[in-house]
Coordinates of C-alpha atoms in Angstrom, one line a residue:
Chain A
M1 CA 7.7 39.9 -9.8
D2 CA 7.4 43.4 -8.4
R3 CA 3.7 43.5 -7.7
V4 CA 3.3 40.0 -6.4
S5 CA 5.2 38.8 -3.4
T6 CA 7.2 35.6 -3.4
A7 CA 5.8 33.0 -1.1
I8 CA 8.6 30.4 -1.5
R9 CA 12.0 30.8 -2.9
V10 CA 14.1 27.8 -3.9
E11 CA 17.7 29.0 -4.1
N12 CA 20.4 27.0 -5.9
V13 CA 19.2 23.7 -4.4
S14 CA 21.2 20.5 -5.2
K15 CA 20.5 17.0 -3.9
T16 CA 22.2 13.7 -4.4
F17 CA 20.9 10.3 -3.4
D18 CA 23.6 7.7 -3.0
T19 CA 25.6 8.7 -6.0
A20 CA 22.9 9.8 -8.4
A21 CA 22.4 13.5 -8.6
V22 CA 18.7 14.3 -8.4
L23 CA 18.6 18.1 -8.4
H24 CA 21.3 20.4 -9.9
D25 CA 21.6 23.9 -8.7
L26 CA 17.8 24.5 -9.1
S27 CA 16.2 27.9 -8.4
L28 CA 12.5 28.7 -8.5
D29 CA 10.3 31.4 -7.1
V30 CA 6.7 30.6 -6.1
R31 CA 4.4 33.6 -5.9
A32 CA 1.9 34.0 -3.1
G33 CA -1.5 32.7 -4.1
E34 CA -0.5 31.0 -7.3
L35 CA -1.1 27.4 -8.4
I36 CA 2.1 26.2 -9.9
G37 CA 2.7 22.8 -11.5
L38 CA 6.0 21.0 -11.4
L39 CA 6.0 19.0 -14.6
G40 CA 8.5 16.5 -15.6
P41 CA 9.1 12.9 -16.6
S42 CA 9.7 10.3 -13.8
G43 CA 13.2 10.7 -12.4
S44 CA 13.2 14.5 -13.2
G45 CA 13.5 15.3 -9.5
K46 CA 10.1 17.0 -9.1
T47 CA 9.0 14.9 -6.1
T48 CA 12.3 15.4 -4.5
L49 CA 12.0 19.2 -4.9
L50 CA 8.5 19.0 -3.3
R51 CA 9.8 17.0 -0.4
I52 CA 12.7 19.4 0.1
I53 CA 10.3 22.3 0.2
A54 CA 8.2 20.4 2.8
G55 CA 11.2 19.6 4.9
L56 CA 10.8 15.8 4.4
D57 CA 14.2 15.7 2.7
A58 CA 17.1 18.1 3.2
P59 CA 19.0 19.7 0.3
D60 CA 22.8 19.0 0.0
R61 CA 23.3 22.6 -1.0
G62 CA 21.2 25.7 -1.5
R63 CA 18.4 27.3 0.6
I64 CA 14.6 27.3 0.9
L65 CA 13.1 30.6 1.9
F66 CA 9.5 31.0 3.1
G67 CA 8.3 34.6 2.7
G68 CA 11.9 35.9 2.8
D69 CA 12.9 33.9 5.9
D70 CA 15.5 31.1 5.6
A71 CA 13.6 27.8 6.3
T72 CA 16.3 25.4 5.2
G73 CA 17.0 24.2 8.7
L74 CA 13.4 24.4 9.9
P75 CA 12.0 21.0 10.9
V76 CA 9.0 19.7 8.9
Q77 CA 6.6 20.2 11.9
E78 CA 7.4 24.0 12.0
R79 CA 7.1 24.7 8.3
A80 CA 3.3 24.8 8.2
V81 CA 3.0 23.0 4.9
G82 CA 0.1 20.9 3.8
F83 CA 1.4 17.8 2.1
V84 CA -0.9 15.6 0.1
F85 CA 0.7 12.2 -0.8
Q86 CA 0.2 10.3 -4.0
H87 CA -1.4 7.4 -2.2
Y88 CA -3.2 9.6 0.2
A89 CA -1.4 8.3 3.4
L90 CA -4.7 8.6 5.4
F91 CA -4.6 7.2 8.9
K92 CA -6.3 3.8 8.3
H93 CA -7.4 3.4 11.9
M94 CA -9.0 6.8 12.2
S95 CA -12.4 8.0 11.0
V96 CA -12.5 10.7 8.3
A97 CA -13.3 13.4 10.9
D98 CA -10.3 12.3 13.1
N99 CA -8.0 12.3 10.0
I100 CA -9.0 15.8 9.2
A101 CA -8.7 16.9 12.9
Y102 CA -5.3 15.3 13.3
G103 CA -3.2 18.3 12.7
L104 CA -5.3 20.4 15.1
N105 CA -5.3 17.7 17.8
A106 CA -1.5 17.3 17.5
R107 CA -0.9 20.9 18.6
R108 CA 0.4 21.8 22.0
R109 CA -2.4 22.3 24.5
A110 CA -1.9 26.1 24.5
D111 CA -2.2 26.4 20.6
R112 CA -5.0 23.8 20.3
P113 CA -8.4 25.1 19.4
A114 CA -11.3 24.1 21.7
R115 CA -13.0 20.8 20.9
A116 CA -16.1 22.5 19.6
E117 CA -14.0 24.7 17.4
I118 CA -12.2 21.7 16.0
K119 CA -15.5 20.0 15.3
R120 CA -16.8 23.1 13.5
R121 CA -13.6 23.3 11.4
V122 CA -13.9 19.6 10.4
G123 CA -17.5 20.2 9.5
D124 CA -16.6 23.1 7.3
L125 CA -13.9 21.1 5.6
L126 CA -16.2 18.2 5.0
D127 CA -18.6 20.6 3.3
L128 CA -15.7 22.0 1.2
I129 CA -14.7 18.5 0.0
R130 CA -18.4 17.6 -0.5
L131 CA -18.3 14.7 2.0
S132 CA -20.6 16.0 4.7
G133 CA -22.0 13.1 6.5
F134 CA -18.9 11.0 5.8
G135 CA -17.1 12.0 9.0
D136 CA -17.7 8.7 10.8
R137 CA -16.5 6.5 7.9
Y138 CA -13.1 5.0 7.7
P139 CA -10.7 5.4 4.8
S140 CA -11.2 1.8 3.7
Q141 CA -14.9 2.6 3.1
L142 CA -14.1 5.4 0.6
S143 CA -13.4 5.5 -3.1
G144 CA -10.0 6.7 -4.3
G145 CA -11.3 10.1 -5.3
Q146 CA -13.0 10.5 -1.9
R147 CA -9.8 9.5 -0.1
Q148 CA -7.8 12.1 -2.0
R149 CA -10.3 14.7 -1.1
V150 CA -10.1 13.8 2.6
A151 CA -6.3 13.9 2.3
L152 CA -6.7 17.5 0.9
A153 CA -9.0 18.5 3.7
R154 CA -6.6 17.1 6.3
A155 CA -3.8 19.2 4.8
L156 CA -6.0 22.3 4.7
A157 CA -7.2 21.9 8.3
V158 CA -3.9 23.3 9.7
E159 CA -4.1 26.4 7.5
P160 CA -0.8 25.8 5.8
R161 CA 1.1 28.6 4.2
V162 CA 1.6 26.4 1.1
L163 CA -0.2 23.3 -0.1
L164 CA 2.1 20.7 -1.7
L165 CA 0.5 18.0 -3.8
D166 CA 2.5 15.0 -5.0
E167 CA 0.9 13.5 -8.1
P168 CA -2.4 14.1 -6.5
F169 CA -4.5 12.4 -9.2
G170 CA -1.9 9.8 -10.3
A171 CA -3.7 6.8 -8.7
L172 CA -7.2 7.7 -10.0
D173 CA -9.0 6.7 -13.1
A174 CA -9.5 9.1 -16.0
Q175 CA -13.0 10.5 -15.3
V176 CA -12.4 10.9 -11.6
R177 CA -9.1 12.6 -12.3
K178 CA -10.8 15.1 -14.6
D179 CA -13.5 16.0 -12.1
L180 CA -11.0 16.4 -9.2
R181 CA -8.8 18.6 -11.4
R182 CA -11.6 21.0 -12.0
W183 CA -12.7 20.8 -8.3
L184 CA -9.1 21.5 -7.1
R185 CA -9.0 24.6 -9.4
E186 CA -12.3 25.8 -7.9
I187 CA -11.0 25.3 -4.4
H188 CA -7.8 27.2 -5.2
D189 CA -9.7 30.1 -6.7
R190 CA -11.9 30.2 -3.6
T191 CA -9.2 30.0 -1.0
G192 CA -6.3 31.6 -2.8
Q193 CA -4.0 29.0 -1.2
T194 CA -0.5 29.0 -2.6
T195 CA -0.2 25.6 -4.1
I196 CA 2.6 23.6 -5.7
F197 CA 1.7 20.3 -7.3
V198 CA 3.8 17.7 -9.0
T199 CA 2.6 15.8 -12.1
H200 CA 4.0 14.0 -15.1
D201 CA 0.8 14.6 -17.0
Q202 CA 1.1 17.6 -19.5
D203 CA -2.6 18.1 -19.8
E204 CA -3.0 18.2 -16.1
A205 CA -0.3 20.8 -15.7
L206 CA -1.4 22.9 -18.6
E207 CA -5.1 22.8 -17.6
L208 CA -4.6 23.4 -13.9
S209 CA -1.6 25.7 -13.4
D210 CA -1.2 29.4 -13.3
R211 CA 2.4 28.7 -14.1
V212 CA 4.2 25.5 -15.1
A213 CA 7.8 24.7 -14.2
V214 CA 9.2 22.1 -16.5
L215 CA 11.9 19.9 -14.9
D216 CA 14.2 17.5 -16.7
R217 CA 16.9 15.4 -15.1
G218 CA 17.1 17.6 -12.0
R219 CA 17.3 20.9 -13.9
L220 CA 14.6 23.5 -14.4
E221 CA 14.1 23.8 -18.1
Q222 CA 11.5 26.6 -18.1
V223 CA 9.0 28.4 -16.0
G224 CA 6.0 30.2 -17.5
T225 CA 2.3 30.3 -18.0
P226 CA 0.8 27.4 -19.9
D227 CA 0.5 29.6 -22.9
E228 CA 4.1 30.8 -22.7
V229 CA 5.7 27.4 -22.4
Q230 CA 3.5 26.1 -25.3
E231 CA 4.1 29.0 -27.6
N232 CA 7.8 29.6 -26.8
P233 CA 9.3 26.4 -25.4
A234 CA 12.8 27.1 -24.1
S235 CA 14.3 23.9 -25.2
A236 CA 13.8 20.8 -27.3
T237 CA 13.1 18.9 -24.1
V238 CA 10.3 21.2 -23.2
M239 CA 8.9 21.0 -26.7
K240 CA 9.0 17.2 -26.7
F241 CA 7.6 16.9 -23.3
L242 CA 4.6 19.2 -23.8
G243 CA 3.1 17.1 -26.6
D244 CA 3.6 15.2 -29.9
S245 CA 6.1 16.7 -32.2
V246 CA 8.1 15.6 -35.3
E247 CA 11.8 16.4 -36.0
V248 CA 12.6 17.7 -39.4
E249 CA 16.1 18.3 -40.9
A250 CA 16.3 21.9 -41.7
I251 CA 18.9 24.6 -42.5
A252 CA 19.1 27.8 -40.5
E253 CA 20.2 30.9 -42.3
G254 CA 20.4 34.1 -40.2
G255 CA 16.9 34.0 -38.8
R256 CA 15.3 32.0 -41.6
V257 CA 14.7 28.3 -41.6
L258 CA 14.7 26.3 -44.8
V259 CA 13.4 22.8 -45.4
R260 CA 14.6 21.2 -48.6
G261 CA 15.5 24.6 -49.9
R262 CA 12.1 26.0 -49.4
E263 CA 11.5 28.7 -46.8
T264 CA 9.3 28.1 -43.8
P265 CA 7.4 30.7 -41.6
V266 CA 9.5 29.6 -38.6
A267 CA 11.9 32.1 -37.0
A268 CA 15.3 31.1 -35.8
P269 CA 17.9 33.0 -33.8
A270 CA 19.7 35.3 -36.2
S271 CA 23.1 33.9 -35.1
L272 CA 22.2 30.4 -36.2
F273 CA 23.6 29.1 -39.4
G274 CA 23.8 25.5 -40.8
P275 CA 21.9 22.3 -40.3
V276 CA 19.4 22.4 -37.4
K277 CA 16.5 20.3 -36.1
L278 CA 13.1 21.8 -36.6
Y279 CA 10.4 20.6 -34.2
V280 CA 6.9 20.7 -35.6
R281 CA 3.6 19.9 -33.9
P282 CA 1.0 17.8 -35.7
W283 CA -1.3 20.8 -36.2
Q284 CA 1.5 22.9 -37.7
L285 CA 1.6 20.5 -40.6
Q286 CA -0.8 20.8 -43.5
L287 CA -1.5 18.6 -46.5
A288 CA -0.5 20.4 -49.7
E289 CA 0.2 19.9 -53.3
P290 CA 3.6 18.1 -53.7
D291 CA 5.1 21.0 -55.7
S292 CA 4.4 23.6 -53.0
A293 CA 5.3 21.3 -50.0
H294 CA 8.3 21.1 -47.7
L295 CA 7.9 17.3 -47.2
S296 CA 6.4 14.5 -49.2
G297 CA 5.3 11.0 -48.5
T298 CA 2.4 8.6 -48.7
V299 CA -0.6 8.3 -46.4
R300 CA -0.2 5.4 -44.0
S301 CA -3.5 5.8 -42.1
S302 CA -6.1 8.4 -41.4
Y303 CA -8.8 8.6 -38.8
R304 CA -11.1 11.1 -37.1
T305 CA -11.4 11.7 -33.5
Q306 CA -13.5 14.3 -31.6
G307 CA -13.8 16.7 -34.6
R308 CA -10.2 16.4 -35.6
Q309 CA -8.7 14.4 -38.4
R310 CA -5.4 12.7 -37.8
I311 CA -3.3 11.5 -40.7
E312 CA -0.1 9.6 -40.6
V313 CA 2.2 10.2 -43.5
A314 CA 5.3 8.2 -44.1
D315 CA 8.2 9.8 -46.0
P316 CA 10.5 7.9 -48.4
E317 CA 13.0 7.2 -45.6
G318 CA 10.2 5.6 -43.6
R319 CA 9.8 8.3 -41.0
V320 CA 6.2 8.8 -39.9
F321 CA 4.7 12.3 -39.5
A322 CA 1.5 12.8 -37.6
V323 CA -0.6 15.5 -39.2
E324 CA -3.7 17.2 -37.8
D325 CA -5.7 18.8 -40.6
F326 CA -9.3 19.8 -41.1
D327 CA -9.8 19.4 -44.8
G328 CA -12.5 16.8 -44.3
I329 CA -11.3 14.6 -47.1
R330 CA -10.7 11.0 -46.4
H331 CA -7.2 10.2 -47.6
P332 CA -6.8 6.6 -48.7
A333 CA -3.7 4.7 -47.5
G334 CA -0.9 4.8 -50.1
H335 CA -2.0 8.1 -51.5
P336 CA 1.0 10.4 -52.2
V337 CA 0.8 13.8 -50.5
G338 CA 2.9 16.8 -49.7
L339 CA 3.2 18.5 -46.3
R340 CA 3.5 22.2 -45.7
I341 CA 5.1 23.4 -42.5
N342 CA 3.2 26.3 -41.0
G343 CA 5.1 26.7 -37.8
G344 CA 7.6 25.1 -35.5
H345 CA 10.6 25.7 -33.2
V346 CA 14.3 25.7 -33.7
F347 CA 16.6 25.6 -30.7
A348 CA 20.2 26.9 -30.6
Chain B
M1 CA -9.8 -6.2 3.6
S2 CA -10.0 -8.6 6.5
E3 CA -13.6 -7.8 6.8
I4 CA -14.4 -8.9 3.3
F5 CA -12.1 -11.9 3.3
S6 CA -13.1 -13.3 6.6
P7 CA -12.4 -17.0 6.8
A8 CA -16.1 -17.9 6.4
F9 CA -15.9 -16.6 2.8
V10 CA -12.6 -18.1 1.8
P11 CA -13.8 -21.7 0.9
A12 CA -16.4 -20.3 -1.4
A13 CA -14.0 -17.9 -3.1
K14 CA -11.3 -20.5 -3.6
P15 CA -11.0 -21.8 -7.1
A16 CA -11.4 -25.5 -7.7
P17 CA -8.1 -27.3 -7.0
V18 CA -6.1 -27.7 -10.1
A19 CA -4.8 -31.2 -9.4
S20 CA -7.8 -33.2 -8.2
E21 CA -6.5 -36.4 -6.7
G22 CA -8.8 -39.2 -6.1
A23 CA -10.7 -39.4 -2.9
G24 CA -8.5 -42.3 -1.8
V25 CA -5.2 -40.4 -2.2
R26 CA -6.7 -37.4 -0.3
A27 CA -7.9 -39.6 2.6
V28 CA -4.5 -41.3 2.9
L29 CA -2.7 -37.9 3.0
I30 CA -5.0 -36.4 5.5
G31 CA -4.8 -39.6 7.5
I32 CA -1.0 -39.5 7.7
A33 CA -1.1 -35.8 8.7
V34 CA -3.6 -36.4 11.4
A35 CA -1.9 -39.6 12.7
F36 CA 1.4 -37.7 13.0
L37 CA -0.3 -34.8 14.8
A38 CA -2.0 -37.2 17.2
L39 CA 1.1 -39.3 17.8
F40 CA 3.6 -36.4 18.3
L41 CA 1.5 -33.6 19.7
V42 CA -1.9 -34.5 21.0
L43 CA -0.9 -37.8 22.7
P44 CA 2.1 -36.3 24.6
L45 CA -0.1 -33.4 25.7
F46 CA -2.7 -35.8 27.0
A47 CA 0.0 -37.8 28.7
V48 CA 1.1 -34.8 30.6
F49 CA -2.4 -34.3 32.1
I50 CA -3.0 -38.1 32.6
Q51 CA 0.3 -38.4 34.5
A52 CA -0.4 -35.2 36.5
F53 CA -3.8 -36.6 37.7
S54 CA -2.8 -40.3 37.9
K55 CA -2.8 -40.2 41.7
G56 CA -5.9 -38.1 42.0
I57 CA -6.6 -34.4 42.4
D58 CA -5.0 -34.2 45.9
A59 CA -1.6 -35.5 44.7
F60 CA -1.9 -33.0 41.8
L61 CA -2.5 -30.1 44.2
D62 CA 0.2 -31.3 46.5
A63 CA 2.7 -30.4 43.9
F64 CA 1.7 -26.8 44.3
R65 CA 1.7 -26.9 48.1
E66 CA 5.5 -27.2 47.8
P67 CA 7.2 -23.8 48.5
D68 CA 9.8 -24.6 45.8
A69 CA 7.1 -24.9 43.2
W70 CA 5.8 -21.5 44.2
S71 CA 9.2 -19.9 44.1
A72 CA 9.8 -21.4 40.6
I73 CA 6.5 -20.0 39.4
R74 CA 7.3 -16.6 40.9
L75 CA 10.8 -16.6 39.3
T76 CA 9.4 -17.6 35.9
L77 CA 6.8 -14.8 36.1
T78 CA 9.5 -12.3 37.2
V79 CA 11.8 -13.3 34.4
A80 CA 9.0 -13.0 31.8
A81 CA 7.9 -9.7 33.2
I82 CA 11.4 -8.3 32.7
A83 CA 12.4 -10.1 29.5
V84 CA 9.2 -9.4 27.5
P85 CA 9.1 -5.6 28.0
F86 CA 12.8 -5.5 27.3
N87 CA 12.3 -7.3 24.0
V88 CA 9.3 -5.1 23.1
V89 CA 11.4 -2.0 23.5
F90 CA 14.3 -3.5 21.6
G91 CA 12.0 -5.0 18.9
L92 CA 10.2 -1.7 18.3
A93 CA 13.5 0.2 18.1
A94 CA 15.2 -2.3 15.8
S95 CA 12.3 -2.7 13.5
W96 CA 11.7 1.0 13.4
A97 CA 15.3 1.6 12.5
I98 CA 15.4 -1.2 9.9
A99 CA 12.0 -0.5 8.3
K100 CA 12.1 3.3 8.1
F101 CA 15.8 4.3 7.7
E102 CA 18.7 3.5 5.5
F103 CA 22.0 3.1 7.4
P104 CA 25.3 1.3 7.0
G105 CA 25.3 -2.1 8.6
K106 CA 21.6 -2.6 8.3
S107 CA 21.8 -6.1 6.8
L108 CA 24.3 -7.1 9.5
L109 CA 21.8 -6.0 12.1
I110 CA 19.1 -8.1 10.5
T111 CA 21.4 -11.1 10.5
L112 CA 22.3 -10.5 14.1
I113 CA 18.7 -10.4 15.2
D114 CA 18.2 -13.8 13.8
L115 CA 21.3 -15.2 15.6
P116 CA 19.4 -16.6 18.7
F117 CA 17.2 -18.7 16.3
S118 CA 20.2 -20.4 14.8
V119 CA 22.3 -20.9 17.9
S120 CA 21.6 -23.8 20.3
P121 CA 20.1 -22.4 23.6
V122 CA 22.8 -24.2 25.5
V123 CA 25.4 -22.1 23.6
S124 CA 23.4 -19.0 24.4
G125 CA 23.7 -19.8 28.1
M126 CA 27.4 -20.7 27.7
I127 CA 28.0 -17.2 26.3
Y128 CA 27.0 -15.7 29.6
V129 CA 29.1 -18.1 31.6
L130 CA 32.1 -17.1 29.4
L131 CA 31.4 -13.5 30.0
F132 CA 30.3 -13.4 33.6
G133 CA 31.5 -16.6 35.2
S134 CA 34.3 -16.5 37.8
Q135 CA 36.8 -17.5 35.1
G136 CA 35.0 -15.3 32.5
L137 CA 35.9 -12.0 30.9
F138 CA 34.3 -9.8 33.5
G139 CA 34.4 -12.4 36.2
S140 CA 37.0 -11.0 38.5
W141 CA 35.7 -7.4 38.1
L142 CA 32.2 -8.6 39.1
I143 CA 33.5 -10.5 42.1
D144 CA 35.5 -7.5 43.2
H145 CA 32.4 -5.4 43.1
G146 CA 30.2 -8.0 44.7
I147 CA 27.8 -8.2 41.7
Q148 CA 26.2 -11.6 41.2
I149 CA 25.0 -12.3 37.6
L150 CA 25.4 -16.0 37.1
F151 CA 23.3 -18.4 39.3
A152 CA 21.0 -15.5 40.1
L153 CA 18.1 -13.5 38.6
P154 CA 20.2 -11.3 36.3
G155 CA 21.8 -14.2 34.5
I156 CA 18.5 -15.9 34.0
V157 CA 17.0 -12.7 32.6
L158 CA 19.9 -12.2 30.3
A159 CA 19.8 -15.7 28.9
T160 CA 16.0 -15.4 28.5
V161 CA 16.3 -12.1 26.7
F162 CA 18.9 -13.6 24.4
V163 CA 16.8 -16.5 23.3
T164 CA 13.7 -14.4 22.9
F165 CA 15.5 -11.6 21.1
P166 CA 14.1 -12.1 17.6
F167 CA 10.4 -12.6 18.4
V168 CA 9.2 -9.0 18.4
A169 CA 11.6 -7.6 15.8
R170 CA 11.0 -10.5 13.4
E171 CA 7.3 -9.9 13.4
L172 CA 7.4 -6.1 13.3
I173 CA 10.1 -5.6 10.6
P174 CA 8.1 -6.9 7.7
L175 CA 5.0 -5.3 9.0
M176 CA 6.6 -1.9 9.2
Q177 CA 8.4 -2.3 5.9
E178 CA 5.1 -3.0 4.2
Q179 CA 3.4 0.0 5.8
G180 CA 6.2 2.3 4.7
T181 CA 6.7 5.8 6.0
A182 CA 4.0 7.8 4.3
E183 CA 1.6 7.9 7.2
E184 CA 4.3 9.0 9.6
E185 CA 5.4 11.6 7.1
A186 CA 1.9 12.8 6.8
A187 CA 1.7 13.1 10.6
L188 CA 4.9 15.1 10.7
T189 CA 3.8 17.6 8.0
L190 CA 0.6 18.1 10.1
G191 CA 2.8 19.3 12.9
A192 CA 3.0 16.2 15.1
S193 CA 6.2 15.5 17.0
G194 CA 8.0 12.3 16.3
L195 CA 6.8 10.8 19.6
H196 CA 3.2 11.9 18.9
A197 CA 3.3 10.4 15.4
F198 CA 4.6 7.1 16.9
R199 CA 1.9 7.0 19.5
T200 CA -1.0 8.0 17.3
V201 CA 0.0 6.5 13.9
T202 CA 2.7 3.9 14.1
L203 CA 1.6 2.1 17.2
P204 CA -2.0 1.6 16.2
N205 CA -0.9 0.3 12.9
I206 CA 1.2 -2.4 14.4
R207 CA -0.8 -3.1 17.6
W208 CA -2.0 -6.6 16.5
G209 CA 1.4 -7.6 15.2
L210 CA 2.9 -6.4 18.4
L211 CA 0.4 -8.3 20.6
Y212 CA 1.0 -11.5 18.5
S213 CA 4.7 -11.3 18.9
V214 CA 4.5 -10.5 22.7
L215 CA 2.4 -13.6 23.0
L216 CA 5.0 -15.8 21.3
C217 CA 7.8 -14.1 23.1
N218 CA 6.2 -14.6 26.5
A219 CA 5.5 -18.3 25.8
R220 CA 9.2 -18.8 24.9
A221 CA 10.4 -16.8 27.9
M222 CA 8.4 -18.9 30.3
G223 CA 9.2 -22.2 28.7
E224 CA 12.9 -21.7 28.0
F225 CA 15.0 -24.5 29.3
G226 CA 18.4 -24.9 27.7
A227 CA 19.9 -21.4 28.1
V228 CA 18.4 -20.8 31.5
S229 CA 19.6 -24.3 32.7
V230 CA 23.2 -23.3 32.0
V231 CA 23.2 -20.0 33.9
S232 CA 20.7 -20.8 36.7
G233 CA 22.8 -23.1 38.9
H234 CA 19.6 -25.0 39.9
I235 CA 19.4 -23.6 43.4
R236 CA 16.1 -24.8 44.8
G237 CA 13.8 -22.1 45.9
L238 CA 16.1 -19.5 44.4
T239 CA 17.1 -19.9 40.8
N240 CA 14.8 -22.6 39.5
T241 CA 12.3 -21.6 36.9
I242 CA 9.2 -23.8 36.1
P243 CA 11.0 -25.9 33.4
L244 CA 14.0 -26.4 35.7
H245 CA 11.8 -27.3 38.6
V246 CA 10.0 -29.9 36.4
E247 CA 13.3 -31.4 35.5
I248 CA 14.4 -31.7 39.1
L249 CA 11.2 -33.3 40.2
Y250 CA 11.4 -35.8 37.3
N251 CA 15.0 -36.7 38.1
E252 CA 13.8 -37.4 41.7
Y253 CA 11.2 -39.9 40.3
N254 CA 8.5 -37.6 41.6
F255 CA 6.5 -38.1 38.4
V256 CA 3.1 -36.8 39.6
A257 CA 4.5 -33.5 40.8
A258 CA 6.7 -33.2 37.7
F259 CA 3.8 -33.6 35.4
A260 CA 1.5 -31.5 37.6
V261 CA 3.9 -28.5 37.3
A262 CA 4.5 -29.3 33.6
S263 CA 0.7 -29.2 33.1
L264 CA 1.0 -25.5 33.9
L265 CA 3.3 -25.0 31.0
A266 CA 1.0 -27.1 28.8
V267 CA -1.9 -24.8 29.8
L268 CA 0.2 -21.8 29.0
A269 CA 0.9 -23.3 25.6
L270 CA -2.7 -24.0 24.9
I271 CA -3.8 -20.5 25.9
T272 CA -1.0 -19.0 23.7
L273 CA -2.2 -21.2 20.8
V274 CA -5.8 -20.2 21.2
L275 CA -5.0 -16.4 21.4
K276 CA -2.6 -16.7 18.5
S277 CA -5.2 -18.4 16.4
V278 CA -7.8 -15.8 17.3
L279 CA -5.4 -13.0 16.3
E280 CA -4.5 -14.8 13.0
W281 CA -8.1 -15.4 12.3
R282 CA -9.5 -12.0 13.2
F283 CA -6.6 -9.7 12.2
A284 CA -4.8 -11.6 9.5
G285 CA -4.5 -8.4 7.5
A286 CA -2.7 -6.6 10.3
L287 CA -0.1 -9.3 10.9
A288 CA 3.1 -10.1 9.1
H289 CA 2.8 -13.9 9.8
G290 CA -0.9 -14.1 9.3
R291 CA -0.4 -13.4 5.6
A292 CA 1.4 -16.7 5.1
H293 CA -1.9 -18.6 5.1

């Protein structure tokens, strides 16, 4: 935090709608030039946080700082944020070029660029979003992905100090979403624009972000690089939200974790003793001989997809474990197998 | 959307009717509907014009050579010119508030806006007599200050505003609710002031709905009889609107003149109907009522 400056600081922000608390005493620093993803299930408060940063909603308590200055009371017009809405919110009755120029045309006469300058900027932005020649079209004549790009150009036109994207790809189909993701990353790398985006899609957050902030029920669970949150999830919530995992009954013993009396390579806090839940990812389970295994069961199904083999093993109590293994053997259903645990996480 | 689903395409896109009655049943149903329309709408409309011209074009024009007729037309236009803009301002404010904000008493406000639709126009007029009449709540105060509301222009305008209250708000509330607040929020984040956002984003989005409701509001404002009748006092050449003038002429057995002036209102109704249909046909997607088809 010393070398990089903080662009936006969210300080102890709380927000309640009607009677339901949406954000609890939430604090977050956003660094200048970074692309940060707010990741959380629906109802986690991520969109509310974004709207509070934009000034579209006001916090009940806490402060928002822009580059060290208190912006909590600043009206939305003066915050210089670029907000991209989930459903684009393009102005239906305006052409693409007029949509992009809107923020420049809305300025007071003294601050407004000359008409030729606005035209040039719109042209540059149309190039940037690869829609040159689409300036005279209307939003209804564009595809979803094109509309989203126009919405982004419109937000960038006012040279915001931060770009805020609310589920930017949520309404698009899978292939378009993938392309736009990569494209957004490119644009970010080129412009260095500080960007906060909201998503409920783990893959999107992990692929796109410099850092991920995981939210759950109005609380910040963890902030870190995609690698950090995946390798060292701070809580069971983060663990579960970032991908498939199975829960295994285990015993913690001063740093060691035992499953059915057999030691695992998992490390636990040294102060932890007694029964705990061990969270294991599918690729941290490996098929093994029953006598050297932590768990046992029978194969329920097995299939291959994109170079990986996925096996579902049901234990005697009927719980199903998803296993990703690469042994290349086809395991018939009903076949008894053992499972060895090669990793996992225990939370205090 | 409206471009794609222009009416010309609708019949082709319509699925075959589920219940296909025999041709006979269909003919009878259509026959009944057309007969009712002819009997109760078209025939009276024709009767108005037939009566108006029954003594020839000169007798028809004579009705308009009467200064009282002109004063009635002037008064009606004046009342509409005040009441309609007033309702546009109120309708915009109310529908904006209802559609875009949450506030206590919102459902009460919606109910109140509908009140003039459910109250008899005569009662609407009586309300103002109770308030501003010489025996009314503010009566003595008004007399003391020499302010004339009843039996004068202000009373007629007030009664007209009351009965036409719901037209603009009723059309715009569902329209604005459907459009939501995202576009306005987008405009605000782009630095637009509230007024600029309203002018450049909200107003263009509701313009056809607004025009549609102004049309209906105007037709009602010009044609209102009951409420205006109570507060006007029927002073010839002063407080008679077109409908009141028609009534007086009729009561004096001056049928040709009565129907001649009435034909003005009929023409206004026809123009309104045509414009309304054009709006519904061309801009169905931009209207709240147009969707009901």
